[in-house]
Amino acid sequence: GKTYPIQLQGMLGDGYTVTNYGVGGTTMLKKGNLPYWNTKQYTDSINSNADIVIIMFGTNDAKFFNWGPYSDEFPGDYADMIESYAKMSSSPKVFMMTPPPLYPPDPYSMNKTVINDIFPTLMPSIARANGLPIPIDIFNALGGVNLSQPGITCDGCHPTLKGYTEM
């Protein structure tokens, strides 16, 4: 399908190369159940010489078994990730994205309060603390706190084609 990276490549055109280093189900939390830090894609992304890096984490971190014991570590782990990209030899511009809202049926053991109430203010705070611009606001683009875009996800979490287009 036309995922977000594929659509972004189409919008940016031939002057850019969009590479997706994402891994479904991974966490920003180093102690989360599936840390992105331990993936080949993370290592490849650090070695990519990218000019622009866009980071969006949090949804899997908000699972009850991750957020409950490790929520205090999230801002520091996010800062470490930002720093790891900022230190790349290509000196990329780093951007964050605020994750999309969680719609019913609140799937995958994700904490709706964390995603829909905490992240919309926490992500800008992390960005500010790390000298980044205000995060790209996927949360409000996909319905925000009022969950105003039913049908934007296929399961309450993952965007549909319409959701990827909105992103």
N, CA, C and O of each residue as an XYZ file, in Angstrom:
668
protein
N       0.813     -1.194      0.000
C       0.000      0.000      0.000
C       0.851      1.250      0.000
O       2.080      1.193      0.012
N       0.174      2.365     -0.013
C       0.861      3.657     -0.025
C       1.092      4.134      1.401
O       0.361      4.978      1.919
N       2.122      3.576      2.020
C       2.450      3.940      3.379
C       2.956      5.383      3.431
O       3.223      6.007      2.404
N       3.078      5.887      4.646
C       3.564      7.254      4.848
C       4.908      7.500      4.135
O       5.022      8.489      3.411
N       5.927      6.642      4.310
C       7.201      6.920      3.619
C       7.073      6.945      2.091
O       7.725      7.753      1.429
N       6.244      6.075      1.535
C       6.061      6.050      0.080
C       5.389      7.339     -0.380
O       5.788      7.931     -1.383
N       4.361      7.774      0.364
C       3.683      9.016     -0.007
C       4.595     10.228      0.182
O       4.565     11.157     -0.625
N       5.402     10.222      1.241
C       6.336     11.329      1.468
C       7.332     11.422      0.318
O       7.634     12.519     -0.151
N       7.842     10.292     -0.136
C       8.767     10.285     -1.279
C       8.104     10.904     -2.497
O       8.723     11.691     -3.213
N       6.851     10.551     -2.733
C       6.131     11.114     -3.870
C       5.968     12.625     -3.770
O       6.069     13.334     -4.772
N       5.715     13.118     -2.554
C       5.547     14.560     -2.359
C       6.867     15.310     -2.513
O       6.902     16.408     -3.068
N       7.948     14.715     -2.022
C       9.249     15.396     -2.051
C       9.908     15.335     -3.422
O      10.640     16.250     -3.801
N       9.656     14.267     -4.166
C      10.207     14.152     -5.507
C      11.629     13.622     -5.537
O      12.164     13.139     -4.539
N      12.224     13.729     -6.724
C      13.524     13.118     -6.988
C      14.690     13.771     -6.258
O      15.768     13.180     -6.190
N      14.512     14.968     -5.712
C      15.593     15.639     -5.001
C      15.864     15.053     -3.623
O      16.831     15.433     -2.963
N      15.022     14.136     -3.192
C      15.155     13.503     -1.875
C      15.050     11.992     -2.016
O      14.433     11.478     -2.950
N      15.654     11.304     -1.086
C      15.482      9.862     -0.972
C      14.945      9.563      0.410
O      15.623      9.779      1.415
N      13.722      9.066      0.453
C      13.093      8.726      1.734
C      13.392      7.259      2.022
O      13.103      6.383      1.208
N      13.965      7.008      3.172
C      14.264      5.641      3.593
C      13.543      5.383      4.907
O      13.637      6.182      5.839
N      12.835      4.285      4.981
C      12.091      3.923      6.183
C      12.921      2.947      7.003
O      13.135      1.805      6.596
N      13.383      3.402      8.151
C      14.137      2.547      9.069
C      13.273      2.095     10.248
O      13.787      1.595     11.249
N      11.978      2.274     10.121
C      11.081      1.894     11.198
C      10.970      0.386     11.355
O      11.158     -0.374     10.405
N      10.661     -0.024     12.570
C      10.424     -1.434     12.887
C       9.156     -1.490     13.727
O       9.120     -0.970     14.843
N       8.126     -2.116     13.194
C       6.859     -2.204     13.902
C       7.016     -2.837     15.277
O       7.757     -3.804     15.454
N       6.311     -2.280     16.234
C       6.279     -2.845     17.574
C       7.414     -2.434     18.489
O       7.426     -2.817     19.659
N       8.376     -1.657     17.983
C       9.536     -1.316     18.811
C       9.252     -0.117     19.705
O       8.314      0.647     19.481
N      10.094      0.021     20.724
C       9.955      1.089     21.705
C      11.166      2.009     21.710
O      12.276      1.625     21.341
N      10.907      3.241     22.145
C      11.997      4.174     22.444
C      12.669      3.756     23.748
O      13.881      3.897     23.913
N      11.866      3.245     24.659
C      12.393      2.836     25.960
C      13.449      1.752     25.803
O      13.202      0.702     25.210
N      14.610      2.024     26.337
C      15.691      1.041     26.274
C      15.341     -0.234     27.032
O      15.837     -1.313     26.708
N      14.479     -0.104     28.050
C      14.047     -1.267     28.824
C      12.662     -1.757     28.402
O      12.068     -2.593     29.083
N      12.147     -1.246     27.289
C      10.852     -1.690     26.789
C      10.919     -3.129     26.314
O      11.989     -3.738     26.293
N       9.768     -3.669     25.933
C       9.728     -5.082     25.542
C      10.428     -5.349     24.213
O      10.841     -6.481     23.961
N      10.574     -4.332     23.352
C      11.246     -4.517     22.066
C      11.944     -3.206     21.680
O      11.441     -2.470     20.831
N      13.090     -2.909     22.291
C      13.752     -1.620     22.060
C      14.273     -1.455     20.629
O      14.955     -2.329     20.093
N      13.935     -0.321     20.032
C      14.448      0.006     18.703
C      15.978      0.050     18.712
O      16.629     -0.252     17.712
N      16.523      0.424     19.836
C      17.976      0.543     19.993
C      18.711     -0.732     19.588
O      19.857     -0.669     19.141
N      18.071     -1.876     19.738
C      18.716     -3.170     19.510
C      18.492     -3.720     18.110
O      18.789     -4.888     17.858
N      17.978     -2.911     17.195
C      17.650     -3.398     15.861
C      18.728     -3.041     14.840
O      19.478     -2.079     15.006
N      18.779     -3.830     13.801
C      19.669     -3.538     12.667
C      19.269     -2.214     12.010
O      20.124     -1.460     11.547
N      17.969     -1.943     11.975
C      17.494     -0.723     11.343
C      18.008      0.520     12.078
O      18.321      1.529     11.445
N      18.095      0.450     13.411
C      18.656      1.588     14.146
C      20.108      1.792     13.739
O      20.514      2.911     13.424
N      20.886      0.727     13.743
C      22.296      0.827     13.352
C      22.417      1.349     11.925
O      23.234      2.228     11.651
N      21.605      0.812     11.016
C      21.638      1.271      9.624
C      21.259      2.753      9.529
O      21.857      3.498      8.752
N      20.273      3.178     10.313
C      19.853      4.581     10.252
C      20.959      5.513     10.739
O      21.154      6.593     10.181
N      21.673      5.102     11.763
C      22.783      5.909     12.279
C      23.909      6.005     11.249
O      24.612      7.014     11.187
N      24.075      4.979     10.462
C      25.134      4.955      9.439
C      24.678      5.472      8.085
O      25.406      5.343      7.102
N      23.491      6.053      8.015
C      22.886      6.399      6.726
C      23.366      7.712      6.120
O      23.135      7.956      4.935
N      24.016      8.548      6.887
C      24.402      9.887      6.418
C      23.200     10.712      5.980
O      23.296     11.492      5.033
N      22.082     10.548      6.654
C      20.867     11.289      6.327
C      21.062     12.781      6.557
O      21.824     13.196      7.430
N      20.364     13.573      5.764
C      20.334     15.024      5.952
C      19.185     15.439      6.856
O      19.247     16.469      7.527
N      18.129     14.621      6.865
C      16.939     14.882      7.673
C      16.551     13.574      8.353
O      16.524     12.522      7.715
N      16.250     13.642      9.646
C      15.798     12.477     10.404
C      14.468     12.843     11.051
O      14.358     13.869     11.722
N      13.467     12.005     10.849
C      12.158     12.197     11.462
C      11.913     11.014     12.394
O      11.959      9.858     11.974
N      11.652     11.320     13.671
C      11.490     10.288     14.696
C      10.057     10.323     15.223
O       9.544     11.383     15.582
N       9.415      9.152     15.267
C       8.109      9.049     15.918
C       8.077      7.764     16.738
O       8.037      6.656     16.202
N       8.095      7.947     18.028
C       7.985      6.834     18.970
C       6.963      7.180     20.024
O       6.584      8.342     20.173
N       6.518      6.189     20.749
C       5.659      6.409     21.885
C       4.503      5.437     21.977
O       4.150      4.993     23.069
N       3.913      5.104     20.852
C       2.726      4.259     20.888
C       3.003      2.927     21.566
O       2.234      2.504     22.429
N       4.085      2.262     21.193
C       4.421      0.980     21.819
C       4.993      1.166     23.225
O       4.889      0.275     24.068
N       5.591      2.322     23.468
C       6.067      2.628     24.815
C       4.887      2.776     25.774
O       5.025      2.545     26.975
N       3.724      3.163     25.239
C       2.534      3.398     26.058
C       1.815      2.113     26.450
O       0.798      2.167     27.141
N       2.311      0.983     26.032
C       1.708     -0.270     26.491
C       1.869     -0.331     28.006
O       2.908      0.057     28.542
N       0.851     -0.813     28.685
C       0.847     -0.803     30.143
C       2.124     -1.419     30.724
O       2.682     -0.883     31.682
N       2.588     -2.526     30.163
C       3.757     -3.208     30.726
C       5.065     -2.490     30.433
O       6.083     -2.812     31.046
N       5.072     -1.524     29.510
C       6.257     -0.695     29.276
C       6.166      0.613     30.060
O       7.093      0.977     30.783
N       5.045      1.314     29.911
C       4.915      2.642     30.504
C       4.893      2.575     32.021
O       5.522      3.392     32.694
N       4.175      1.613     32.553
C       4.054      1.503     34.009
C       5.397      1.535     34.721
O       5.626      2.417     35.549
N       6.286      0.601     34.422
C       7.554      0.582     35.163
C       8.628      1.545     34.650
O       9.565      1.855     35.384
N       8.514      2.026     33.406
C       9.642      2.758     32.814
C       9.304      4.166     32.322
O      10.130      4.784     31.651
N       8.125      4.687     32.631
C       7.726      5.986     32.085
C       8.707      7.102     32.429
O       8.910      8.012     31.626
N       9.315      7.045     33.605
C      10.268      8.089     33.998
C      11.507      8.112     33.109
O      12.200      9.126     33.036
N      11.785      7.006     32.437
C      12.978      6.915     31.588
C      12.718      7.385     30.159
O      13.662      7.572     29.392
N      11.458      7.579     29.794
C      11.117      7.920     28.412
C      11.778      9.215     27.928
O      12.405      9.206     26.869
N      11.660     10.340     28.672
C      12.300     11.567     28.171
C      13.811     11.433     27.989
O      14.361     11.941     27.012
N      14.481     10.763     28.908
C      15.931     10.588     28.795
C      16.320      9.674     27.650
O      17.299      9.932     26.949
N      15.558      8.607     27.457
C      15.838      7.708     26.334
C      15.587      8.427     25.009
O      16.325      8.230     24.044
N      14.543      9.261     24.965
C      14.260     10.028     23.745
C      15.404     11.012     23.487
O      15.844     11.164     22.347
N      15.886     11.679     24.540
C      17.005     12.615     24.400
C      18.246     11.896     23.871
O      18.969     12.431     23.031
N      18.488     10.683     24.366
C      19.632      9.903     23.880
C      19.489      9.576     22.397
O      20.466      9.615     21.648
N      18.262      9.253     21.978
C      18.032      8.946     20.565
C      18.267     10.189     19.711
O      18.933     10.119     18.677
N      17.726     11.313     20.138
C      17.933     12.569     19.408
C      19.426     12.855     19.284
O      19.910     13.197     18.205
N      20.150     12.714     20.383
C      21.589     12.978     20.366
C      22.320     12.025     19.429
O      23.254     12.431     18.738
N      21.904     10.765     19.399
C      22.586      9.796     18.540
C      22.459     10.181     17.072
O      23.380      9.954     16.287
N      21.324     10.764     16.698
C      21.164     11.221     15.313
C      21.861     12.557     15.090
O      22.481     12.762     14.047
N      21.769     13.459     16.047
C      22.399     14.769     15.897
C      23.912     14.664     15.748
O      24.540     15.508     15.107
N      24.497     13.620     16.346
C      25.957     13.434     16.285
C      26.427     12.761     14.993
O      27.629     12.569     14.810
N      25.518     12.403     14.107
C      25.927     11.772     12.854
C      26.852     12.709     12.074
O      26.736     13.930     12.175
N      27.753     12.140     11.310
C      28.710     12.958     10.559
C      28.021     13.879      9.555
O      28.581     14.908      9.178
N      26.822     13.524      9.122
C      26.086     14.353      8.168
C      25.374     15.538      8.835
O      24.787     16.373      8.147
N      25.424     15.614     10.171
C      24.773     16.684     10.942
C      23.335     16.937     10.470
O      23.015     18.044     10.038
N      22.480     15.936     10.547
C      21.124     16.089     10.001
C      20.247     17.023     10.820
O      20.492     17.260     12.003
N      19.224     17.543     10.164
C      18.147     18.218     10.872
C      17.286     17.100     11.455
O      16.905     16.171     10.743
N      16.985     17.190     12.737
C      16.199     16.151     13.409
C      14.833     16.724     13.771
O      14.729     17.809     14.343
N      13.804     15.985     13.431
C      12.427     16.352     13.738
C      11.756     15.213     14.485
O      12.049     14.041     14.251
N      10.855     15.570     15.382
C      10.012     14.601     16.077
C       8.599     14.695     15.509
O       8.202     15.712     14.941
N       7.857     13.608     15.678
C       6.432     13.613     15.360
C       5.673     13.181     16.611
O       6.082     12.248     17.303
N       4.566     13.865     16.898
C       3.694     13.433     17.983
C       2.847     12.275     17.454
O       2.194     12.416     16.420
N       2.848     11.135     18.146
C       2.114      9.970     17.629
C       0.619     10.233     17.459
O       0.058     11.113     18.112
N      -0.014      9.471     16.585
C      -1.449      9.635     16.374
C      -2.252      9.216     17.599
O      -1.757      8.479     18.453
N      -3.502      9.693     17.682
C      -4.340      9.309     18.818
C      -4.695      7.827     18.760
O      -4.658      7.193     17.705
N      -5.036      7.306     19.919
C      -5.512      5.924     20.013
C      -7.034      5.951     20.029
O      -7.649      6.595     20.878
N      -7.621      5.250     19.087
C      -9.073      5.143     18.961
C      -9.546      3.838     19.586
O      -8.768      2.895     19.727
N     -10.831      3.782     19.963
C     -11.371      2.486     20.401
C     -11.166      1.455     19.299
O     -11.257      1.802     18.122
N     -10.899      0.231     19.634
C     -11.103     -0.398     20.935
C      -9.865     -0.381     21.840
O      -9.698     -1.289     22.654
N      -8.998      0.624     21.718
C      -7.802      0.729     22.566
C      -6.980     -0.567     22.509
O      -6.822     -1.250     23.521
N      -6.468     -0.895     21.344
C      -5.855     -2.212     21.121
C      -4.452     -2.365     21.716
O      -3.835     -1.408     22.186
N      -3.989     -3.596     21.674
C      -2.591     -3.963     21.924
C      -2.079     -3.593     23.316
O      -0.887     -3.327     23.472
N      -2.926     -3.570     24.308
C      -2.536     -3.224     25.682
C      -1.946     -1.820     25.789
O      -1.121     -1.555     26.662
N      -2.371     -0.920     24.896
C      -1.881      0.456     24.916
C      -2.725      1.298     25.855
O      -3.943      1.133     25.931
N      -2.072      2.199     26.566
C      -2.719      3.071     27.533
C      -3.195      4.329     26.810
O      -2.394      5.185     26.434
N      -4.498      4.425     26.623
C      -5.082      5.556     25.905
C      -4.780      6.885     26.590
O      -4.595      7.897     25.913
N      -4.727      6.898     27.901
C      -4.436      8.133     28.626
C      -3.040      8.647     28.289
O      -2.849      9.850     28.110
N      -2.078      7.759     28.201
C      -0.709      8.167     27.856
C      -0.680      8.741     26.445
O      -0.129      9.819     26.221
N      -1.271      8.022     25.494
C      -1.205      8.434     24.088
C      -2.022      9.697     23.832
O      -1.552     10.608     23.152
N      -3.238      9.761     24.368
C      -4.144     10.855     24.024
C      -4.068     12.057     24.959
O      -4.491     13.151     24.585
N      -3.540     11.876     26.164
C      -3.488     12.986     27.114
C      -2.067     13.431     27.462
O      -1.810     14.628     27.594
N      -1.158     12.493     27.608
C       0.207     12.834     28.037
C       1.107     13.201     26.856
O       1.782     14.229     26.899
N       1.128     12.378     25.803
C       2.049     12.624     24.689
C       1.860     13.970     23.997
O       2.857     14.582     23.616
N       0.630     14.466     23.813
C       0.505     15.763     23.120
C       1.217     16.925     23.817
O       1.543     17.920     23.168
N       1.462     16.816     25.120
C       2.248     17.858     25.798
C       3.673     17.399     26.088
O       4.593     18.217     26.118
N       3.861     16.105     26.301
C       5.208     15.596     26.590
C       6.130     15.718     25.379
O       7.292     16.097     25.532
N       5.643     15.406     24.189
C       6.517     15.440     23.007
C       7.046     16.848     22.729
O       8.241     16.992     22.472
N       6.215     17.891     22.767
C       6.785     19.241     22.601
C       7.783     19.592     23.703
O       8.761     20.295     23.449
N       7.548     19.114     24.912
C       8.471     19.364     26.013
C       9.823     18.702     25.750
O      10.867     19.309     25.986
N       9.809     17.473     25.269
C      11.058     16.767     24.922
C      11.769     17.502     23.788
O      12.988     17.669     23.819
N      11.010     17.936     22.793
C      11.617     18.666     21.673
C      12.297     19.942     22.169
O      13.447     20.210     21.824
N      11.591     20.719     22.971
C      12.157     21.965     23.514
C      13.422     21.695     24.309
O      14.431     22.381     24.144
N      13.361     20.692     25.171
C      14.501     20.381     26.041
C      15.727     19.957     25.246
O      16.852     20.038     25.739
N      15.506     19.505     24.011
C      16.614     19.024     23.184
C      16.910     19.933     21.996
O      17.604     19.529     21.063
N      16.391     21.146     22.026
C      16.697     22.138     21.007
C      16.105     21.847     19.639
O      16.625     22.311     18.625
N      15.013     21.074     19.603
C      14.375     20.752     18.326
C      13.160     21.646     18.105
O      12.610     22.200     19.056
N      12.743     21.784     16.848
C      11.505     22.521     16.601
C      10.303     21.779     17.188
O      10.410     20.613     17.566
N       9.179     22.453     17.259
C       7.938     21.838     17.720
C       7.693     20.579     16.879
O       7.873     20.607     15.662
N       7.287     19.487     17.513
C       7.073     18.248     16.745
C       6.022     18.395     15.648
O       5.087     19.189     15.761
N       6.193     17.631     14.611
C       5.188     17.522     13.563
C       3.967     16.875     14.222
O       4.077     15.803     14.818
N       2.820     17.517     14.118
C       1.654     17.147     14.918
C       0.758     16.129     14.215
O      -0.268     16.479     13.632
N       1.162     14.881     14.281
C       0.350     13.796     13.723
C      -0.884     13.563     14.597
O      -1.932     13.155     14.099
N      -0.758     13.821     15.885
C      -1.862     13.605     16.817
C      -3.117     14.357     16.367
O      -4.182     13.758     16.217
N      -2.992     15.657     16.155
C      -4.162     16.441     15.755
C      -4.537     16.228     14.298
O      -5.713     16.315     13.946
N      -3.564     15.950     13.451
C      -3.867     15.683     12.041
C      -4.764     14.449     11.886
O      -5.543     14.354     10.938
N      -4.644     13.515     12.821
C      -5.433     12.283     12.722
C      -6.596     12.238     13.716
O      -7.093     11.159     14.042
N      -7.026     13.394     14.194
C      -8.249     13.430     14.975
C      -8.145     14.005     16.361
O      -9.157     14.397     16.943
N      -6.928     14.067     16.917
C      -6.722     14.704     18.202
C      -7.518     14.128     19.348
O      -8.016     13.004     19.286
N      -7.629     14.924     20.399
C      -8.252     14.479     21.637
C      -9.734     14.150     21.449
O     -10.279     13.331     22.189
N     -10.384     14.768     20.481
C     -11.804     14.505     20.233
C     -12.032     13.278     19.355
O     -13.175     12.903     19.093
N     -10.952     12.656     18.901
C     -11.048     11.478     18.028
C     -12.023     11.766     16.878
O     -12.952     11.003     16.614
N     -11.773     12.889     16.212
C     -12.720     13.418     15.228
C     -12.616     12.789     13.844
O     -13.324     13.205     12.926
N     -11.760     11.809     13.680
C     -11.622     11.189     12.370
C     -11.823      9.674     12.450
O     -10.883      8.920     12.198
N     -13.016      9.217     12.793
C     -13.240      7.771     12.797
C     -12.976      7.207     11.402
O     -13.260      7.856     10.396
N     -12.440      6.019     11.356
C     -12.090      5.428     10.071
C     -10.682      5.757      9.620
O     -10.242      5.298      8.566
N      -9.965      6.555     10.417
C      -8.593      6.944     10.072
C      -7.609      5.824     10.423
O      -6.465      5.824      9.970
N      -8.076      4.864     11.243
C      -7.248      3.702     11.573
C      -8.004      2.434     11.197
O      -9.228      2.430     11.072
N      -7.246      1.366     11.023
C      -7.863      0.080     10.690
C      -8.165     -0.734     11.945
O      -8.933     -1.695     11.895
N      -7.562     -0.351     13.070
C      -7.696     -1.167     14.282
C      -7.668     -0.338     15.568
O      -7.536     -0.888     16.661
N      -7.789      0.962     15.439
C      -7.696      1.849     16.587
C      -6.320      2.456     16.745
O      -6.150      3.438     17.468
N      -5.329      1.876     16.071
C      -3.942      2.309     16.216
C      -3.273      2.611     14.872
O      -2.753      3.709     14.672
N      -3.283      1.665     13.971
C      -2.545      1.786     12.708
C      -3.371      2.527     11.651
O      -4.532      2.192     11.418
N      -2.765      3.534     11.013
C      -3.504      4.318     10.024
C      -3.952      3.488      8.814
O      -3.300      2.529      8.402
N      -5.097      3.911      8.270
C      -5.556      3.410      6.982
C      -4.819      4.210      5.900
O      -3.996      5.069      6.216
N      -5.108      3.932      4.653
C      -4.535      4.711      3.559
C      -4.869      6.186      3.739
O      -4.018      7.051      3.525
N      -6.119      6.476      4.135
C      -6.504      7.868      4.398
C      -5.639      8.460      5.515
O      -5.224      9.615      5.429
N      -5.368      7.676      6.556
C      -4.528      8.145      7.654
C      -3.115      8.462      7.189
O      -2.550      9.493      7.554
N      -2.546      7.573      6.382
C      -1.194      7.827      5.874
C      -1.173      9.079      5.000
O      -0.195      9.828      5.014
N      -2.247      9.312      4.238
C      -2.315     10.502      3.401
C      -2.366     11.759      4.270
O      -1.729     12.763      3.954
N      -3.128     11.699      5.369
C      -3.197     12.846      6.284
C      -1.835     13.128      6.910
O      -1.469     14.284      7.121
N      -1.092     12.072      7.201
C       0.236     12.261      7.799
C       1.100     13.074      6.868
O       2.258     13.348      7.181
